[in-house]
Amino acid sequence: MSINWNFNSNDYEETSFKPIPVGEHRVRIAAAEEQQSSKGNPMIKLVLEVSGHNSTIWHYVVFLPTNAKLTNQKLGELWNSFDIPQGNFNLQQWVGKVGAAKVKHEDYEGTPQPKIAYFIARNRQDSLPAWVEPTGGNKKPIFEDIYHEEDLPWN
């Protein structure tokens, strides 16, 4: 097979992305799906949009049978932040919900990558600015999004 493509340089724009700043941000659930962790535990993969930014952050809630207290704490924080009824595992109902999170940076090969440190309780979100839709171009995933995908040829 030979690739036959007529590249048009007018369609190309150089882009650079700054990481989402450390701090408290409103976040919206863009997608939620059930998956299995690398250790075989059930988990929920969340794709979170960040208010005013074109990048997304992927966050994983892993169900740990050996640490039910931690799993329940994480679920409770998520449900509270996004005003999702406790016990609701209908993930399609989660999509579009807005909550808030503290974003931290973790180093990955010398580059800071945004991660969710924790979700902010509903009653502590009033001081945050209202949700702002991302502007200027397509939403771009952070590198972590690409790094964790299982269908990449080098996995």
mmCIF file of C-alpha atoms in Angstrom:
data_model
loop_
_atom_site.group_PDB
_atom_site.id
_atom_site.type_symbol
_atom_site.label_atom_id
_atom_site.label_comp_id
_atom_site.label_asym_id
_atom_site.label_seq_id
_atom_site.Cartn_x
_atom_site.Cartn_y
_atom_site.Cartn_z
ATOM 1 C CA MET A 1 0.000 0.000 0.000
ATOM 2 C CA SER A 2 1.253 3.459 -0.879
ATOM 3 C CA ILE A 3 -0.071 6.659 0.656
ATOM 4 C CA ASN A 4 -1.319 9.122 -1.921
ATOM 5 C CA TRP A 5 -2.014 12.460 -0.258
ATOM 6 C CA ASN A 6 -1.857 16.023 -1.529
ATOM 7 C CA PHE A 7 -0.626 17.989 1.516
ATOM 8 C CA ASN A 8 -1.818 21.602 1.644
ATOM 9 C CA SER A 9 0.339 23.694 3.991
ATOM 10 C CA ASN A 10 -2.484 26.266 4.242
ATOM 11 C CA ASP A 11 -4.383 23.693 6.317
ATOM 12 C CA TYR A 12 -1.585 23.418 8.860
ATOM 13 C CA GLU A 13 -1.146 25.717 11.861
ATOM 14 C CA GLU A 14 1.625 25.291 14.383
ATOM 15 C CA THR A 15 0.099 24.860 17.806
ATOM 16 C CA SER A 16 1.448 24.743 21.297
ATOM 17 C CA PHE A 17 -0.427 23.991 24.467
ATOM 18 C CA LYS A 18 0.232 25.256 27.930
ATOM 19 C CA PRO A 19 -0.706 22.866 30.701
ATOM 20 C CA ILE A 20 -3.824 23.640 32.666
ATOM 21 C CA PRO A 21 -2.619 25.751 35.604
ATOM 22 C CA VAL A 22 -2.370 24.298 39.089
ATOM 23 C CA GLY A 23 -5.347 25.329 41.196
ATOM 24 C CA GLU A 24 -9.089 24.952 41.573
ATOM 25 C CA HIS A 25 -11.118 24.733 38.367
ATOM 26 C CA ARG A 26 -14.648 23.960 37.308
ATOM 27 C CA VAL A 27 -14.654 20.707 35.344
ATOM 28 C CA ARG A 28 -17.308 19.035 33.209
ATOM 29 C CA ILE A 29 -17.666 15.328 32.511
ATOM 30 C CA ALA A 30 -17.310 14.955 28.740
ATOM 31 C CA ALA A 31 -17.292 11.142 28.798
ATOM 32 C CA ALA A 32 -17.489 8.323 31.319
ATOM 33 C CA GLU A 33 -17.029 4.637 30.629
ATOM 34 C CA GLU A 34 -16.455 1.400 32.476
ATOM 35 C CA GLN A 35 -13.060 -0.180 31.939
ATOM 36 C CA GLN A 36 -10.720 -2.603 33.641
ATOM 37 C CA SER A 37 -7.495 -1.514 35.330
ATOM 38 C CA SER A 38 -4.170 -3.089 34.434
ATOM 39 C CA LYS A 39 -4.491 -5.185 37.626
ATOM 40 C CA GLY A 40 -7.931 -6.440 36.606
ATOM 41 C CA ASN A 41 -10.039 -4.212 38.860
ATOM 42 C CA PRO A 42 -13.156 -2.520 37.528
ATOM 43 C CA MET A 43 -12.734 1.206 37.017
ATOM 44 C CA ILE A 44 -14.449 4.248 35.574
ATOM 45 C CA LYS A 45 -12.530 6.379 33.083
ATOM 46 C CA LEU A 46 -13.603 10.020 33.060
ATOM 47 C CA VAL A 47 -12.732 12.568 30.401
ATOM 48 C CA LEU A 48 -12.961 15.979 32.051
ATOM 49 C CA GLU A 49 -13.156 19.298 30.247
ATOM 50 C CA VAL A 50 -11.708 22.239 32.185
ATOM 51 C CA SER A 51 -13.456 25.599 32.256
ATOM 52 C CA GLY A 52 -11.876 28.028 29.791
ATOM 53 C CA HIS A 53 -9.265 25.550 28.490
ATOM 54 C CA ASN A 54 -9.083 23.480 25.309
ATOM 55 C CA SER A 55 -7.328 20.537 26.949
ATOM 56 C CA THR A 56 -8.937 17.644 28.760
ATOM 57 C CA ILE A 57 -7.812 15.617 31.739
ATOM 58 C CA TRP A 58 -8.453 11.913 32.014
ATOM 59 C CA HIS A 59 -9.178 10.622 35.501
ATOM 60 C CA TYR A 60 -9.641 7.043 36.685
ATOM 61 C CA VAL A 61 -11.742 5.800 39.606
ATOM 62 C CA VAL A 62 -10.501 2.300 40.397
ATOM 63 C CA PHE A 63 -12.662 -0.034 42.502
ATOM 64 C CA LEU A 64 -10.330 -1.612 45.042
ATOM 65 C CA PRO A 65 -11.873 -4.683 46.713
ATOM 66 C CA THR A 66 -9.023 -4.667 49.259
ATOM 67 C CA ASN A 67 -9.692 -1.016 50.176
ATOM 68 C CA ALA A 68 -13.449 -0.442 50.036
ATOM 69 C CA LYS A 69 -13.181 2.590 52.328
ATOM 70 C CA LEU A 70 -10.886 4.436 49.874
ATOM 71 C CA THR A 71 -13.082 3.488 46.898
ATOM 72 C CA ASN A 72 -16.220 4.699 48.695
ATOM 73 C CA GLN A 73 -14.469 7.950 49.686
ATOM 74 C CA LYS A 74 -13.456 8.640 46.061
ATOM 75 C CA LEU A 75 -16.950 7.834 44.762
ATOM 76 C CA GLY A 76 -18.576 10.002 47.443
ATOM 77 C CA GLU A 77 -16.329 12.951 46.583
ATOM 78 C CA LEU A 78 -17.079 12.590 42.874
ATOM 79 C CA TRP A 79 -20.846 12.292 43.351
ATOM 80 C CA ASN A 80 -20.892 15.255 45.747
ATOM 81 C CA SER A 81 -18.804 17.513 43.498
ATOM 82 C CA PHE A 82 -20.905 16.855 40.388
ATOM 83 C CA ASP A 83 -24.265 16.685 42.221
ATOM 84 C CA ILE A 84 -24.799 13.087 41.112
ATOM 85 C CA PRO A 85 -27.063 11.033 43.407
ATOM 86 C CA GLN A 86 -25.059 8.616 45.555
ATOM 87 C CA GLY A 87 -25.157 5.123 44.122
ATOM 88 C CA ASN A 88 -25.873 6.297 40.554
ATOM 89 C CA PHE A 89 -23.748 4.180 38.221
ATOM 90 C CA ASN A 90 -25.644 5.165 35.053
ATOM 91 C CA LEU A 91 -22.575 6.786 33.518
ATOM 92 C CA GLN A 92 -24.493 8.361 30.637
ATOM 93 C CA GLN A 93 -26.335 10.476 33.225
ATOM 94 C CA TRP A 94 -22.970 11.788 34.434
ATOM 95 C CA VAL A 95 -22.007 13.264 31.054
ATOM 96 C CA GLY A 96 -22.443 17.040 30.979
ATOM 97 C CA LYS A 97 -22.414 17.458 34.763
ATOM 98 C CA VAL A 98 -20.235 20.293 36.055
ATOM 99 C CA GLY A 99 -18.291 20.018 39.293
ATOM 100 C CA ALA A 100 -14.907 21.275 40.448
ATOM 101 C CA ALA A 101 -11.458 19.867 41.083
ATOM 102 C CA LYS A 102 -8.041 20.812 42.374
ATOM 103 C CA VAL A 103 -5.543 20.359 39.542
ATOM 104 C CA LYS A 104 -1.938 19.491 40.337
ATOM 105 C CA HIS A 105 1.046 18.890 38.056
ATOM 106 C CA GLU A 106 3.061 15.698 37.931
ATOM 107 C CA ASP A 107 6.303 15.419 36.015
ATOM 108 C CA TYR A 108 6.338 13.109 33.006
ATOM 109 C CA GLU A 109 9.685 12.927 31.207
ATOM 110 C CA GLY A 110 10.507 16.490 32.253
ATOM 111 C CA THR A 111 7.141 17.951 31.253
ATOM 112 C CA PRO A 112 4.458 18.983 33.763
ATOM 113 C CA GLN A 113 1.200 17.089 33.198
ATOM 114 C CA PRO A 114 -2.061 18.193 34.838
ATOM 115 C CA LYS A 115 -3.795 15.642 37.067
ATOM 116 C CA ILE A 116 -6.800 15.725 39.355
ATOM 117 C CA ALA A 117 -5.594 15.962 42.969
ATOM 118 C CA TYR A 118 -9.163 15.772 44.337
ATOM 119 C CA PHE A 119 -12.728 16.832 43.601
ATOM 120 C CA ILE A 120 -14.078 19.869 45.423
ATOM 121 C CA ALA A 121 -17.233 19.475 47.513
ATOM 122 C CA ARG A 122 -20.350 21.122 46.101
ATOM 123 C CA ASN A 123 -20.689 23.498 49.074
ATOM 124 C CA ARG A 124 -17.118 24.813 48.466
ATOM 125 C CA GLN A 125 -17.592 25.685 44.777
ATOM 126 C CA ASP A 126 -19.413 29.015 45.163
ATOM 127 C CA SER A 127 -16.201 31.055 45.110
ATOM 128 C CA LEU A 128 -15.139 29.620 41.736
ATOM 129 C CA PRO A 129 -15.924 31.514 38.531
ATOM 130 C CA ALA A 130 -18.867 30.267 36.470
ATOM 131 C CA TRP A 131 -18.232 27.669 33.755
ATOM 132 C CA VAL A 132 -16.551 29.121 30.631
ATOM 133 C CA GLU A 133 -16.772 27.186 27.374
ATOM 134 C CA PRO A 134 -13.406 26.506 25.713
ATOM 135 C CA THR A 135 -12.662 28.891 22.848
ATOM 136 C CA GLY A 136 -10.396 28.968 19.850
ATOM 137 C CA GLY A 137 -10.130 25.737 17.959
ATOM 138 C CA ASN A 138 -10.610 22.104 18.737
ATOM 139 C CA LYS A 139 -10.266 20.656 22.175
ATOM 140 C CA LYS A 140 -6.917 18.946 22.465
ATOM 141 C CA PRO A 141 -6.197 16.113 24.860
ATOM 142 C CA ILE A 142 -3.215 16.376 27.133
ATOM 143 C CA PHE A 143 -0.375 13.929 26.492
ATOM 144 C CA GLU A 144 -1.686 11.665 29.233
ATOM 145 C CA ASP A 145 -4.724 11.006 27.062
ATOM 146 C CA ILE A 146 -2.526 9.552 24.352
ATOM 147 C CA TYR A 147 -0.155 7.826 26.753
ATOM 148 C CA HIS A 148 -2.870 5.722 28.395
ATOM 149 C CA GLU A 149 -4.653 4.546 25.269
ATOM 150 C CA GLU A 150 -4.390 0.802 24.835
ATOM 151 C CA ASP A 151 -4.723 0.645 21.068
ATOM 152 C CA LEU A 152 -1.424 2.356 20.311
ATOM 153 C CA PRO A 153 0.908 0.277 18.152
ATOM 154 C CA TRP A 154 3.735 0.299 20.708
ATOM 155 C CA ASN A 155 1.652 -1.037 23.626
#
